Every structure is written in structure tokens, then in C-alpha cells.
């Protein structure tokens, strides 16, 4: 059963379209992460689900009920804001109780809900403090507690870790993962621009770009089988290398030839009509290995060597000074700048995209 | 000499004098007193830097001491002397004489009324205007109109309102707006609605509000809330607030009947400013009209400073606009409200021009500042005049201290 569904959802401000025909089904118990670069509309989409932004077109359903015009408080959602949005004049207890007091719940009910949330989030010692007496991580926990107390059908997180420092971010990320485990029935929608958060937390990732959904899938599916060049370069760090190539032989497997002499046979099917067409060959920096044989992908002079101990990152520059290719080799390699190096990768690790950027795998 | 030329010369001399003072005094400090050379160069530089702030502060401190500090002390001294005895020391005689005058107690009573009503109404209207004008497209235009009275002097405003309250004989056209409206009432159903039911309704609303205050004040005493410890003085304070509220309820309950049973002189123009008790309120309207703009501007800025997310969180929590306003917005700007309130309180305690220009304290509208003026400059009795000035200062001082304390807290 689907607990939240978006059907042809659009959003426009006047003539500016920010979101186009978003279709998405979210099942109960999922943790969906919206990820994408700034301005891709991910926060807008979340705020539309929350009811803080109007829906210009399409249908939003929660538990099969149309929610487009239902006031935010009656949608059965709870939201955690990037800036925590705690009420500064209320104690932690009152912050969490505010929604229930507004809903005129009985005192015992409120106390029980707060006690439960405080226990889950280990906030018991802080219940009578004001938000200003708490650290950033504690404030974010209170904000999450306020959401738990509402006992919503869907939790919405709007970049909840962006305001925390790096160490706290990792700790809070793990706390959110544990929170999800302790409430397996709850559905969560999480917005972030950080792909590490997306990869570690999500049951499915939704990659948004320019108001469109580029791909929806489990984190590792997105990593292993990106649907297009945008997802390929957005997921993974450093980004996937894209090499210009021409198809020399089509069929069950596809053979490609690079302008500088590199060759590869990719175990992805192509049609006869594709033979001779320009494509882009994708290979992740961490999949590249050094080879001595003539069956290589790339042969070039190293421009920059970054020895990190754990890995060694090689940069090959193009003529206009941009990093044309990055290779990330495990361990320590003593390679001098300017050395000519041949790189190759296992065929099953290669990706093939047509001239529109769509992956051959999904054609 | 041409006055314009005189003005230019004054500016040159004044500004030049300031620059000259700062330049020369610093030169003297650095070159002559503690020169940055020789054996003690480090010590000299440190000492010069310790003295320099005082060099800059000196003109201000000097002017304040001469024109503010000295008059306060001199006024205090004068309040203990008697003019008719060639300035002999008479102890608290002036204060005693003042306390025996009914006009003084009338002024005290009126000042207390002003003190309660004007800051409360100005702040309330200002808050209302700030909230409402933020929501509409032409809010900024409305704001400029509400703020405009701030640019009018108190005397100018008094002249405007004197025209509003103006009275002409019954057979002539009324130029005062208030009398023009008054003459529209002739004792029919409209009059019954606006002059009996509406005021009675307002009084009942006030009584209900006071009942709510009573409930809020006394509730924690009967039902111990978790975490509501409170200080030792909270119990007597709550009891006092409850007593005041109960008294207000009693007063308003009584006045409901008098409002409903009051006899009105329909058809005859009223001289509003000579109606004892009510005329004070007509004077207060002038100050409220002026101070609302001030309150609105400050509170509007404070309202805009509230993080938008807290309001969105409240929307998600299901709060309606009233709950958002009273339970999320107002508590967050409470500090600013207190500063605005106390600032207006200070203005009210010093109020003089409005009363002076409109009634001159006649018909039971006397206030302390006008009383002081009466004694000091009309009766030439600087003993009692100074005594009343000291009374005003003593009343202002704690509010001033509290105001500065709150304003500083707001800023940090």
C-alpha cells in the first residue's frame, strides 16, 4: 500500500515553473531522500507535501486521501526544519506539547507522548530547559521530538543536519538512522543536498534536477546503474568520468573506441543502428586500475598526484585546464608528475550513455 | 550682519572648535604630556591611551554635568527652601504643603490614569497596526499615515484635537467632529445601540478579560504545575494581581448598570473638555494618537525579526492565526514590547504640552508637569515647584532604569 503518492504534481510561481509533473509513490515504512543541487526544487516539493506551499497542479495523496487543500495540521505530517524552528520562549517540554495543547489533548495524553519522545531521543534531563540553553545537536533532537509527539503518518525532514558542525552531523545522522529503525512503520521524507546523507539513510533516493525527477532507486542501484549522465555525475565522489567514444561494434555487447586509442567492450546491449554513433563512456574514478597491456581505456600523462595514504588520486587535465579524468587508486602509489600511465577498468564497471545522456542500460 | 552669514560663521566656529579641541588636546597628550619617545616610551604610550577616552568624553560629560547634573541637585536644594523666607532651609515643609493641596492629588491621580491607559493603548494599537500592515499590499502607505503624527509637535496635535472637540452654540453648524457626531444621536434605536449596548458590551468584555487575568493569576496557586516553582514573591504578586483584577470586575459590573441607565442630553452640543473625569480621556487620545506610530514602527521591525520557520512550525502544529499571534509572535517580541511600553511611560510621566495647550489643568485635568509649571512660573513659588519636579523625577527614575536595562538586554 502506498502511504504517500504524488501524481503529476506541478509548481509554478507566475510563469516560472519550478516543478514539472512529479510522479512518485512512497510506501509505508520507507525513508525517501530527495537529493539534488541547489534550486532543483527538492525543498519546494517537501514544503508542498507539508502544505506550506500550494500545489499548482496534480494530486497529493496521503493514505489514499487527496490532501491538496487540506490544512497542514490535518495532513498527518510533521516537519523538522533546517533551523530547528523551536519556539524560543518555551521550554523543551512546552515546545513538544504545543501542537497537542492546540489540539486540546488531555494532560495525561500529552505527558505520555512527551515522555515517550524524550525517552527515544534521550532528552529527559533537558525537558525544562529553554532552547537557548541547548547545543545544536540537542536542539535538533528537540525538533525531531516535536515531530514524534505529533505521531504523524509521514515525517518530513528539511536538510536537518545542515546547521550542525561536521562531527555532530555524523553523530546526528546515525541517530536519525537509529530512530528510523526504532520506528519501522513510520514513513519519512528527507531532503538533503549531501549525497553521503542520501546514500546512508535512504531506502530509496529521488534525484531531482531542474524541477524534474531524474531517477528513483535504492542508493546502490543509483551508484551502479545511473539512468543518465546527471545522476552518474551527481552520485559518487569524485564524480564519474565521462569519455567521448564511438561505437565500433553493436550487439549483445558493445565495443567502443576512444579518439586517443583507448578501447573497451562493454557488456551492455546496443542495436545495429547504433554502430558508428557518438556515445559517452562512463567510468568511476575508483573503478580505474593501472595496466601495462595494450587493452587500455586511457593513456595519458599525470598532471597532479594527491597521495592521501588511504588512496592516491590522479588528475589528468584536458587542454583547457579542467580535470578531464580522475582516477582514485587504493593504497599508496609512487607515481611522479608527468608519468605516462595506462588505465583500464573491469568491463562490467563501465557505463554507456547516448548523445542525449541517457544510459544504454535503461533504453 | 546677514543671519545666513551668522549661521555659517556659527557652524564654522562650532565644528572648527570641536575639531580644534580634539586635535590640539590629543597633540598635547602625545607630544608634551606623554611623548612617545625617550626612556619610558612604552609606559608613556600606555598612559596616553588610558587618558585618551576621557579626552573624548570630556565635552559630553561636562555639558551633561552642567545642564543636567547641576540642575537636579539645585532643584533638590530649592525644594527644601522657602522663597518668602529669603531661601531659608525649611526641611520638608514644601512637600507637606504640596501634599495638603487637593490640586496636587488630582494631578497625581490623573498622572496614574495617564500612566495606565496611554502606554497600554498606544502599545496595543501599535502592535495591532504593525501586525495588520505587514499583511496587506498597501501596508507601507498605511504605516506612513499612522506614523505621521510623530512628526507633529504635541502643541500642534493639541490644536488639531481642540478643533475636533470644538463646541458651537446649538443653533449654529458644529465645526467639531465629535459634536457633529453627537448631534446625530437623537434617542432612537441607533442611539440605544451605540451609546448603551456598545459601551456596555465593551465594559462586559473588559470584565471578562479581567476574569481571565484573575484565573491566570490564581490558577498556579491552587493547581501546582510541574516545573512552575517561582520565587518567593510570586505568591503575594499573584494575590495582588488577582485582587486588582477582582476589583476591576466589581467596578465594571457596577458601571454596566450606570451605562445602561445613564441620562443623555441629546441634541445639545457638549463642551467635551469641561466634562470632569471624561475630559482627561479626551486629552489622552491626543497622546495615544501620537505614540501609536512610534510603537507601530518599533514593533513592526520586531515582528519582522521573528524567524519565519517558527511560524511555519506553529502552522504545522495546527495553530490558528490568533494562536500564532498571541502564543508564538507576541512572546518572542515581549522584550521589545516592554521597551516600547516603558519608553511611552516615560513620555507620559513628563506630559505637559497637551494639558497646557488644551485645558491648562482646569476642570480636573491637572497633571504633575503642568502643576509644576503652575507653581514654578505662575505662582513663582520655586519651593513647591521644585518639590513637585523632584516628585516627577522620583517617579520617572525606576522606570527609566528598567527601560535602559531592558533595551540593553534586547540589544545583546
Short mmCIF file of N, CA, C and O in Angstrom, two decimals, chain A residues 230-350:
data_model
loop_
_atom_site.label_atom_id
_atom_site.label_comp_id
_atom_site.label_asym_id
_atom_site.label_seq_id
_atom_site.Cartn_x
_atom_site.Cartn_y
_atom_site.Cartn_z
N UNK A 230 23.54 12.90 -15.62
CA UNK A 230 23.42 13.76 -14.44
C UNK A 230 23.53 12.94 -13.16
O UNK A 230 24.31 13.25 -12.26
N UNK A 231 22.72 11.87 -13.08
CA UNK A 231 22.77 11.02 -11.87
C UNK A 231 24.15 10.41 -11.73
O UNK A 231 24.71 10.33 -10.63
N UNK A 232 24.74 10.00 -12.87
CA UNK A 232 26.06 9.38 -12.84
C UNK A 232 27.08 10.30 -12.20
O UNK A 232 27.89 9.88 -11.38
N UNK A 233 27.00 11.59 -12.54
CA UNK A 233 27.99 12.51 -12.00
C UNK A 233 27.61 13.05 -10.64
O UNK A 233 28.46 13.52 -9.90
N UNK A 234 26.30 13.02 -10.30
CA UNK A 234 25.87 13.56 -9.01
C UNK A 234 26.14 12.60 -7.87
O UNK A 234 26.54 12.99 -6.78
N UNK A 235 25.92 11.31 -8.12
CA UNK A 235 26.15 10.30 -7.09
C UNK A 235 27.58 9.79 -7.22
O UNK A 235 27.99 9.40 -8.30
N UNK A 236 28.29 9.79 -6.12
CA UNK A 236 29.67 9.34 -6.15
C UNK A 236 30.62 10.52 -6.09
O UNK A 236 30.35 11.58 -6.64
N UNK A 237 31.73 10.34 -5.37
CA UNK A 237 32.68 11.43 -5.24
C UNK A 237 34.09 10.86 -5.23
O UNK A 237 34.38 9.96 -4.43
N UNK A 238 35.01 11.31 -6.09
CA UNK A 238 34.79 12.30 -7.15
C UNK A 238 33.79 11.80 -8.18
O UNK A 238 33.50 10.61 -8.23
N UNK A 239 33.29 12.70 -9.01
CA UNK A 239 32.23 12.36 -9.96
C UNK A 239 32.75 11.38 -11.01
O UNK A 239 33.95 11.28 -11.27
N UNK A 240 31.78 10.68 -11.63
CA UNK A 240 32.13 9.71 -12.66
C UNK A 240 32.80 10.41 -13.85
O UNK A 240 32.43 11.51 -14.22
N UNK A 241 33.83 9.75 -14.41
CA UNK A 241 34.47 10.28 -15.62
C UNK A 241 33.60 9.94 -16.82
O UNK A 241 33.08 8.83 -16.93
N UNK A 242 33.45 10.89 -17.73
CA UNK A 242 32.71 10.65 -18.97
C UNK A 242 33.68 10.87 -20.13
O UNK A 242 34.25 11.95 -20.27
N UNK A 243 33.88 9.82 -20.94
CA UNK A 243 34.83 9.90 -22.04
C UNK A 243 34.07 9.84 -23.36
O UNK A 243 33.15 9.04 -23.51
N UNK A 244 34.43 10.71 -24.28
CA UNK A 244 33.83 10.66 -25.61
C UNK A 244 34.31 9.40 -26.32
O UNK A 244 35.48 9.04 -26.25
N UNK A 245 33.40 8.73 -27.01
CA UNK A 245 33.75 7.48 -27.68
C UNK A 245 32.82 7.26 -28.86
O UNK A 245 31.82 7.96 -29.02
N UNK A 246 33.22 6.30 -29.71
CA UNK A 246 32.38 5.93 -30.86
C UNK A 246 32.14 4.43 -30.80
O UNK A 246 33.04 3.65 -30.45
N UNK A 247 30.91 4.02 -31.15
CA UNK A 247 30.61 2.58 -31.14
C UNK A 247 31.21 1.96 -32.41
O UNK A 247 30.95 2.44 -33.52
N UNK A 248 32.01 0.93 -32.21
CA UNK A 248 32.59 0.26 -33.37
C UNK A 248 31.84 -1.01 -33.68
O UNK A 248 31.77 -1.42 -34.83
N UNK A 249 31.28 -1.67 -32.67
CA UNK A 249 30.51 -2.88 -32.92
C UNK A 249 29.35 -2.94 -31.95
O UNK A 249 29.53 -2.81 -30.73
N UNK A 250 28.13 -3.09 -32.49
CA UNK A 250 26.94 -3.18 -31.65
C UNK A 250 26.49 -4.61 -31.53
O UNK A 250 26.94 -5.48 -32.28
N UNK A 251 25.59 -4.90 -30.59
CA UNK A 251 25.10 -6.25 -30.42
C UNK A 251 24.86 -6.55 -28.96
O UNK A 251 24.51 -5.65 -28.19
N UNK A 252 25.01 -7.84 -28.58
CA UNK A 252 24.84 -8.25 -27.18
C UNK A 252 25.78 -7.45 -26.29
O UNK A 252 25.42 -7.01 -25.20
N UNK A 253 27.04 -7.29 -26.75
CA UNK A 253 27.98 -6.41 -26.08
C UNK A 253 28.33 -5.31 -27.08
O UNK A 253 28.16 -5.47 -28.28
N UNK A 254 28.79 -4.20 -26.51
CA UNK A 254 29.06 -3.04 -27.35
C UNK A 254 30.54 -2.71 -27.28
O UNK A 254 31.09 -2.59 -26.18
N UNK A 255 31.17 -2.55 -28.40
CA UNK A 255 32.58 -2.16 -28.41
C UNK A 255 32.68 -0.68 -28.77
O UNK A 255 31.96 -0.19 -29.65
N UNK A 256 33.53 0.02 -28.02
CA UNK A 256 33.69 1.44 -28.29
C UNK A 256 35.17 1.75 -28.46
O UNK A 256 36.05 1.02 -27.97
N UNK A 257 35.42 2.85 -29.14
CA UNK A 257 36.79 3.28 -29.42
C UNK A 257 36.91 4.75 -29.02
O UNK A 257 36.06 5.56 -29.36
N UNK A 258 37.96 5.07 -28.26
CA UNK A 258 38.17 6.46 -27.87
C UNK A 258 39.07 7.14 -28.89
O UNK A 258 39.87 6.48 -29.55
N UNK A 259 38.98 8.47 -29.01
CA UNK A 259 39.80 9.16 -30.03
C UNK A 259 41.30 8.95 -29.81
O UNK A 259 42.05 8.87 -30.77
N UNK A 260 41.74 8.84 -28.55
CA UNK A 260 43.18 8.73 -28.31
C UNK A 260 43.65 7.28 -28.29
O UNK A 260 44.72 6.98 -27.75
N UNK A 261 42.89 6.37 -28.80
CA UNK A 261 43.36 5.00 -28.96
C UNK A 261 42.82 4.01 -27.96
O UNK A 261 42.99 2.81 -28.14
N UNK A 262 42.16 4.48 -26.91
CA UNK A 262 41.60 3.57 -25.92
C UNK A 262 40.45 2.76 -26.50
O UNK A 262 39.73 3.22 -27.39
N UNK A 263 40.30 1.55 -25.99
CA UNK A 263 39.22 0.69 -26.48
C UNK A 263 38.56 -0.01 -25.31
O UNK A 263 39.20 -0.19 -24.26
N UNK A 264 37.31 -0.41 -25.50
CA UNK A 264 36.64 -1.17 -24.45
C UNK A 264 35.48 -1.93 -25.06
O UNK A 264 34.89 -1.50 -26.05
N UNK A 265 35.19 -3.06 -24.46
CA UNK A 265 33.98 -3.80 -24.82
C UNK A 265 33.10 -3.86 -23.59
O UNK A 265 33.51 -4.37 -22.53
N UNK A 266 31.91 -3.27 -23.71
CA UNK A 266 31.03 -3.12 -22.55
C UNK A 266 29.92 -4.16 -22.65
O UNK A 266 29.30 -4.29 -23.70
N UNK A 267 29.66 -4.90 -21.57
CA UNK A 267 28.60 -5.92 -21.63
C UNK A 267 27.21 -5.32 -21.53
O UNK A 267 26.40 -5.71 -20.68
N UNK A 268 26.91 -4.32 -22.36
CA UNK A 268 25.59 -3.72 -22.42
C UNK A 268 25.13 -3.80 -23.87
O UNK A 268 25.91 -3.51 -24.78
N UNK A 269 23.87 -4.20 -24.05
CA UNK A 269 23.39 -4.42 -25.41
C UNK A 269 23.17 -3.10 -26.14
O UNK A 269 22.83 -2.09 -25.53
N UNK A 270 23.39 -3.10 -27.45
CA UNK A 270 23.04 -1.96 -28.29
C UNK A 270 22.51 -2.50 -29.59
O UNK A 270 22.67 -3.68 -29.91
N UNK A 271 21.83 -1.63 -30.36
CA UNK A 271 21.25 -2.08 -31.62
C UNK A 271 22.19 -1.79 -32.76
O UNK A 271 23.07 -0.93 -32.66
N UNK A 272 21.96 -2.50 -33.85
CA UNK A 272 22.82 -2.35 -35.01
C UNK A 272 22.88 -0.92 -35.50
O UNK A 272 23.92 -0.44 -35.97
N UNK A 273 21.73 -0.23 -35.38
CA UNK A 273 21.69 1.14 -35.88
C UNK A 273 22.60 2.07 -35.08
O UNK A 273 22.88 3.19 -35.48
N UNK A 274 23.00 1.61 -33.86
CA UNK A 274 23.86 2.45 -33.03
C UNK A 274 25.31 2.47 -33.52
O UNK A 274 26.09 3.34 -33.14
N UNK A 275 25.68 1.50 -34.33
CA UNK A 275 27.07 1.39 -34.74
C UNK A 275 27.52 2.68 -35.40
O UNK A 275 26.83 3.27 -36.22
N UNK A 276 28.66 3.17 -34.98
CA UNK A 276 29.24 4.39 -35.55
C UNK A 276 28.80 5.65 -34.86
O UNK A 276 29.35 6.73 -35.09
N UNK A 277 27.77 5.58 -33.95
CA UNK A 277 27.29 6.81 -33.33
C UNK A 277 28.19 7.20 -32.16
O UNK A 277 28.88 6.37 -31.57
N UNK A 278 28.14 8.51 -31.84
CA UNK A 278 28.94 9.04 -30.73
C UNK A 278 28.26 8.72 -29.42
O UNK A 278 27.06 8.92 -29.29
N UNK A 279 29.00 8.26 -28.47
CA UNK A 279 28.45 7.97 -27.14
C UNK A 279 29.43 8.51 -26.11
O UNK A 279 30.50 9.01 -26.44
N UNK A 280 29.01 8.38 -24.85
CA UNK A 280 29.94 8.74 -23.77
C UNK A 280 30.11 7.51 -22.89
O UNK A 280 29.13 6.88 -22.49
N UNK A 281 31.36 7.22 -22.63
CA UNK A 281 31.68 6.06 -21.81
C UNK A 281 31.91 6.56 -20.39
O UNK A 281 32.71 7.46 -20.15
N UNK A 282 31.17 5.99 -19.44
CA UNK A 282 31.31 6.43 -18.06
C UNK A 282 32.12 5.43 -17.25
O UNK A 282 31.90 4.21 -17.36
N UNK A 283 33.05 5.95 -16.46
CA UNK A 283 33.80 5.06 -15.58
C UNK A 283 34.11 5.82 -14.30
O UNK A 283 34.54 6.97 -14.33
N UNK A 284 33.84 5.17 -13.17
CA UNK A 284 34.06 5.84 -11.88
C UNK A 284 35.54 5.87 -11.56
O UNK A 284 36.26 4.90 -11.84
N UNK A 285 36.01 6.95 -10.93
CA UNK A 285 37.44 7.07 -10.60
C UNK A 285 37.95 5.88 -9.81
O UNK A 285 39.07 5.42 -10.03
N UNK A 286 37.09 5.33 -8.92
CA UNK A 286 37.56 4.25 -8.06
C UNK A 286 37.59 2.91 -8.79
O UNK A 286 38.12 1.93 -8.27
N UNK A 287 36.98 2.83 -10.01
CA UNK A 287 36.99 1.57 -10.77
C UNK A 287 38.21 1.47 -11.67
O UNK A 287 38.46 0.42 -12.26
N UNK A 288 38.95 2.57 -11.84
CA UNK A 288 40.10 2.56 -12.74
C UNK A 288 41.29 1.87 -12.07
O UNK A 288 41.51 2.03 -10.87
N UNK A 289 42.04 1.09 -12.87
CA UNK A 289 43.27 0.46 -12.37
C UNK A 289 44.37 0.69 -13.39
O UNK A 289 44.11 0.90 -14.58
N UNK A 290 45.60 0.62 -12.92
CA UNK A 290 46.74 0.78 -13.82
C UNK A 290 47.00 -0.53 -14.56
O UNK A 290 46.88 -1.61 -13.98
N UNK A 291 47.28 -0.40 -15.84
CA UNK A 291 47.56 -1.61 -16.62
C UNK A 291 48.79 -1.38 -17.49
O UNK A 291 49.15 -0.23 -17.78
N UNK A 292 49.43 -2.51 -17.90
CA UNK A 292 50.57 -2.41 -18.81
C UNK A 292 50.17 -2.86 -20.21
O UNK A 292 50.87 -2.60 -21.18
N UNK A 293 49.03 -3.57 -20.32
CA UNK A 293 48.67 -4.20 -21.59
C UNK A 293 48.21 -3.15 -22.60
O UNK A 293 48.02 -1.98 -22.29
N UNK A 294 47.98 -3.60 -23.83
CA UNK A 294 47.52 -2.71 -24.89
C UNK A 294 46.02 -2.49 -24.84
O UNK A 294 45.49 -1.63 -25.53
N UNK A 295 45.33 -3.30 -24.01
CA UNK A 295 43.88 -3.13 -23.86
C UNK A 295 43.61 -2.10 -22.78
O UNK A 295 43.30 -2.43 -21.65
N UNK A 296 43.77 -0.85 -23.13
CA UNK A 296 43.59 0.18 -22.10
C UNK A 296 42.45 1.11 -22.50
O UNK A 296 42.03 1.16 -23.66
N UNK A 297 41.93 1.81 -21.49
CA UNK A 297 40.88 2.82 -21.73
C UNK A 297 41.50 4.16 -22.07
O UNK A 297 41.11 4.85 -23.00
N UNK A 298 42.47 4.52 -21.23
CA UNK A 298 43.06 5.84 -21.36
C UNK A 298 44.56 5.69 -21.25
O UNK A 298 45.06 4.87 -20.47
N UNK A 299 45.27 6.48 -21.99
CA UNK A 299 46.72 6.56 -21.84
C UNK A 299 47.05 8.04 -21.82
O UNK A 299 46.80 8.76 -22.80
N UNK A 300 47.59 8.54 -20.70
CA UNK A 300 47.82 9.97 -20.61
C UNK A 300 48.90 10.25 -19.58
O UNK A 300 49.29 9.38 -18.80
N UNK A 301 49.39 11.52 -19.57
CA UNK A 301 50.38 11.94 -18.60
C UNK A 301 49.68 12.47 -17.35
O UNK A 301 48.74 13.26 -17.46
N UNK A 302 50.15 12.05 -16.21
CA UNK A 302 49.54 12.51 -14.95
C UNK A 302 49.89 13.97 -14.74
O UNK A 302 51.05 14.37 -14.90
N UNK A 303 48.91 14.79 -14.39
CA UNK A 303 49.18 16.21 -14.14
C UNK A 303 49.31 16.51 -12.66
O UNK A 303 50.15 17.30 -12.26
N UNK A 304 48.46 15.89 -11.85
CA UNK A 304 48.50 16.14 -10.40
C UNK A 304 48.38 14.81 -9.68
O UNK A 304 47.57 13.96 -10.08
N UNK A 305 49.17 14.63 -8.65
CA UNK A 305 49.07 13.41 -7.83
C UNK A 305 48.71 13.85 -6.41
O UNK A 305 49.40 14.68 -5.83
N UNK A 306 47.65 13.31 -5.88
CA UNK A 306 47.29 13.57 -4.48
C UNK A 306 47.43 12.26 -3.73
O UNK A 306 46.59 11.36 -3.88
N UNK A 307 48.47 12.14 -2.91
CA UNK A 307 48.66 10.92 -2.14
C UNK A 307 48.02 11.11 -0.77
O UNK A 307 48.48 11.92 0.03
N UNK A 308 46.92 10.39 -0.52
CA UNK A 308 46.20 10.55 0.75
C UNK A 308 46.50 9.41 1.70
O UNK A 308 45.95 9.34 2.78
N UNK A 309 47.39 8.47 1.27
CA UNK A 309 47.67 7.33 2.10
C UNK A 309 46.67 6.23 1.85
O UNK A 309 46.98 5.20 1.26
N UNK A 310 45.44 6.48 2.25
CA UNK A 310 44.36 5.52 2.03
C UNK A 310 44.14 5.31 0.53
O UNK A 310 43.93 4.19 0.07
N UNK A 311 44.18 6.41 -0.20
CA UNK A 311 44.03 6.34 -1.65
C UNK A 311 45.04 7.29 -2.29
O UNK A 311 45.57 8.17 -1.62
N UNK A 312 45.23 7.07 -3.59
CA UNK A 312 46.04 8.01 -4.37
C UNK A 312 45.17 8.50 -5.52
O UNK A 312 44.62 7.69 -6.26
N UNK A 313 45.00 9.81 -5.61
CA UNK A 313 44.11 10.36 -6.62
C UNK A 313 44.96 10.98 -7.72
O UNK A 313 45.83 11.81 -7.45
N UNK A 314 44.73 10.55 -8.94
CA UNK A 314 45.47 11.07 -10.10
C UNK A 314 44.55 11.96 -10.92
O UNK A 314 43.39 11.61 -11.17
N UNK A 315 45.04 13.12 -11.32
CA UNK A 315 44.27 14.05 -12.15
C UNK A 315 44.93 14.14 -13.50
O UNK A 315 46.15 14.35 -13.60
N UNK A 316 44.13 13.99 -14.55
CA UNK A 316 44.60 14.20 -15.92
C UNK A 316 43.86 15.39 -16.47
O UNK A 316 42.62 15.40 -16.53
N UNK A 317 44.61 16.42 -16.88
CA UNK A 317 43.97 17.65 -17.31
C UNK A 317 43.72 17.62 -18.81
O UNK A 317 44.51 17.09 -19.58
N UNK A 318 42.63 18.28 -19.21
CA UNK A 318 42.41 18.47 -20.64
C UNK A 318 43.17 19.74 -21.05
O UNK A 318 43.77 20.41 -20.22
N UNK A 319 43.07 20.08 -22.33
CA UNK A 319 43.86 21.22 -22.82
C UNK A 319 43.42 22.53 -22.18
O UNK A 319 44.22 23.43 -21.98
N UNK A 320 42.10 22.65 -21.87
CA UNK A 320 41.64 23.92 -21.31
C UNK A 320 41.81 23.97 -19.78
O UNK A 320 41.24 24.82 -19.12
N UNK A 321 42.55 23.05 -19.21
CA UNK A 321 42.91 23.16 -17.80
C UNK A 321 41.92 22.55 -16.84
O UNK A 321 42.09 22.65 -15.64
N UNK A 322 40.85 21.92 -17.33
CA UNK A 322 39.92 21.27 -16.42
C UNK A 322 40.34 19.83 -16.20
O UNK A 322 41.06 19.26 -17.02
N UNK A 323 39.87 19.28 -15.10
CA UNK A 323 40.20 17.88 -14.84
C UNK A 323 39.38 17.03 -15.81
O UNK A 323 38.17 16.91 -15.68
N UNK A 324 40.04 16.46 -16.80
CA UNK A 324 39.34 15.65 -17.80
C UNK A 324 39.06 14.26 -17.26
O UNK A 324 38.09 13.63 -17.62
N UNK A 325 39.94 13.81 -16.39
CA UNK A 325 39.79 12.44 -15.89
C UNK A 325 40.40 12.37 -14.49
O UNK A 325 41.44 12.96 -14.22
N UNK A 326 39.73 11.64 -13.63
CA UNK A 326 40.24 11.46 -12.28
C UNK A 326 40.28 9.96 -12.01
O UNK A 326 39.33 9.24 -12.33
N UNK A 327 41.39 9.52 -11.47
CA UNK A 327 41.49 8.11 -11.08
C UNK A 327 41.78 8.06 -9.59
O UNK A 327 42.60 8.81 -9.08
N UNK A 328 41.06 7.16 -8.90
CA UNK A 328 41.25 7.02 -7.46
C UNK A 328 41.73 5.60 -7.21
O UNK A 328 40.96 4.65 -7.33
N UNK A 329 43.04 5.47 -6.91
CA UNK A 329 43.62 4.13 -6.74
C UNK A 329 43.75 3.83 -5.27
O UNK A 329 44.17 4.69 -4.49
N UNK A 330 43.39 2.62 -4.84
CA UNK A 330 43.54 2.29 -3.42
C UNK A 330 45.01 2.19 -3.05
O UNK A 330 45.84 1.79 -3.87
N UNK A 331 45.33 2.57 -1.83
CA UNK A 331 46.68 2.42 -1.32
C UNK A 331 47.63 3.48 -1.83
O UNK A 331 47.24 4.49 -2.40
N UNK A 332 48.92 3.23 -1.62
CA UNK A 332 49.95 4.22 -1.96
C UNK A 332 50.61 3.81 -3.27
O UNK A 332 51.00 2.64 -3.47
N UNK A 333 50.68 4.75 -4.20
CA UNK A 333 51.38 4.52 -5.46
C UNK A 333 52.41 5.61 -5.62
O UNK A 333 52.08 6.79 -5.54
N UNK A 334 53.64 5.23 -5.86
CA UNK A 334 54.70 6.23 -6.06
C UNK A 334 54.72 6.60 -7.54
O UNK A 334 55.40 5.96 -8.34
N UNK A 335 53.97 7.57 -7.91
CA UNK A 335 53.90 7.98 -9.31
C UNK A 335 54.34 9.43 -9.39
O UNK A 335 53.84 10.29 -8.64
N UNK A 336 55.29 9.70 -10.28
CA UNK A 336 55.76 11.07 -10.43
C UNK A 336 54.87 11.83 -11.38
O UNK A 336 54.23 11.25 -12.26
N UNK A 337 54.78 13.14 -11.19
CA UNK A 337 54.03 14.00 -12.08
C UNK A 337 54.61 13.89 -13.49
O UNK A 337 55.83 13.86 -13.66
N UNK A 338 53.77 13.80 -14.48
CA UNK A 338 54.25 13.75 -15.85
C UNK A 338 54.45 12.34 -16.38
O UNK A 338 54.67 12.14 -17.57
N UNK A 339 54.34 11.33 -15.53
CA UNK A 339 54.48 9.94 -15.97
C UNK A 339 53.33 9.57 -16.89
O UNK A 339 52.19 9.93 -16.62
N UNK A 340 53.65 8.84 -17.97
CA UNK A 340 52.58 8.34 -18.83
C UNK A 340 52.01 7.08 -18.21
O UNK A 340 52.76 6.18 -17.82
N UNK A 341 50.68 7.05 -18.11
CA UNK A 341 50.04 5.94 -17.40
C UNK A 341 48.91 5.40 -18.26
O UNK A 341 48.19 6.17 -18.92
N UNK A 342 48.75 4.10 -18.26
CA UNK A 342 47.60 3.49 -18.95
C UNK A 342 46.63 3.01 -17.89
O UNK A 342 47.02 2.34 -16.92
N UNK A 343 45.35 3.33 -18.11
CA UNK A 343 44.32 2.95 -17.14
C UNK A 343 43.29 2.08 -17.81
O UNK A 343 42.98 2.26 -18.99
N UNK A 344 42.76 1.15 -17.03
CA UNK A 344 41.68 0.32 -17.57
C UNK A 344 40.70 0.05 -16.44
O UNK A 344 40.91 0.47 -15.28
N UNK A 345 39.58 -0.59 -16.72
CA UNK A 345 38.59 -0.93 -15.72
C UNK A 345 37.89 -2.21 -16.13
O UNK A 345 37.87 -2.56 -17.33
N UNK A 346 37.34 -2.91 -15.17
CA UNK A 346 36.60 -4.14 -15.48
C UNK A 346 35.41 -3.77 -16.36
O UNK A 346 34.73 -2.77 -16.11
N UNK A 347 35.13 -4.55 -17.42
CA UNK A 347 34.06 -4.20 -18.37
C UNK A 347 32.71 -3.98 -17.69
O UNK A 347 31.95 -3.08 -18.08
N UNK A 348 32.39 -4.82 -16.67
CA UNK A 348 31.06 -4.69 -16.04
C UNK A 348 30.95 -3.42 -15.21
O UNK A 348 29.85 -3.06 -14.77
N UNK A 349 32.06 -2.73 -14.99
CA UNK A 349 32.01 -1.47 -14.23
C UNK A 349 31.81 -0.27 -15.15
O UNK A 349 31.76 0.86 -14.68
N UNK A 350 31.73 -0.51 -16.45
CA UNK A 350 31.63 0.61 -17.38
C UNK A 350 30.17 0.98 -17.63
O UNK A 350 29.28 0.14 -17.53
#
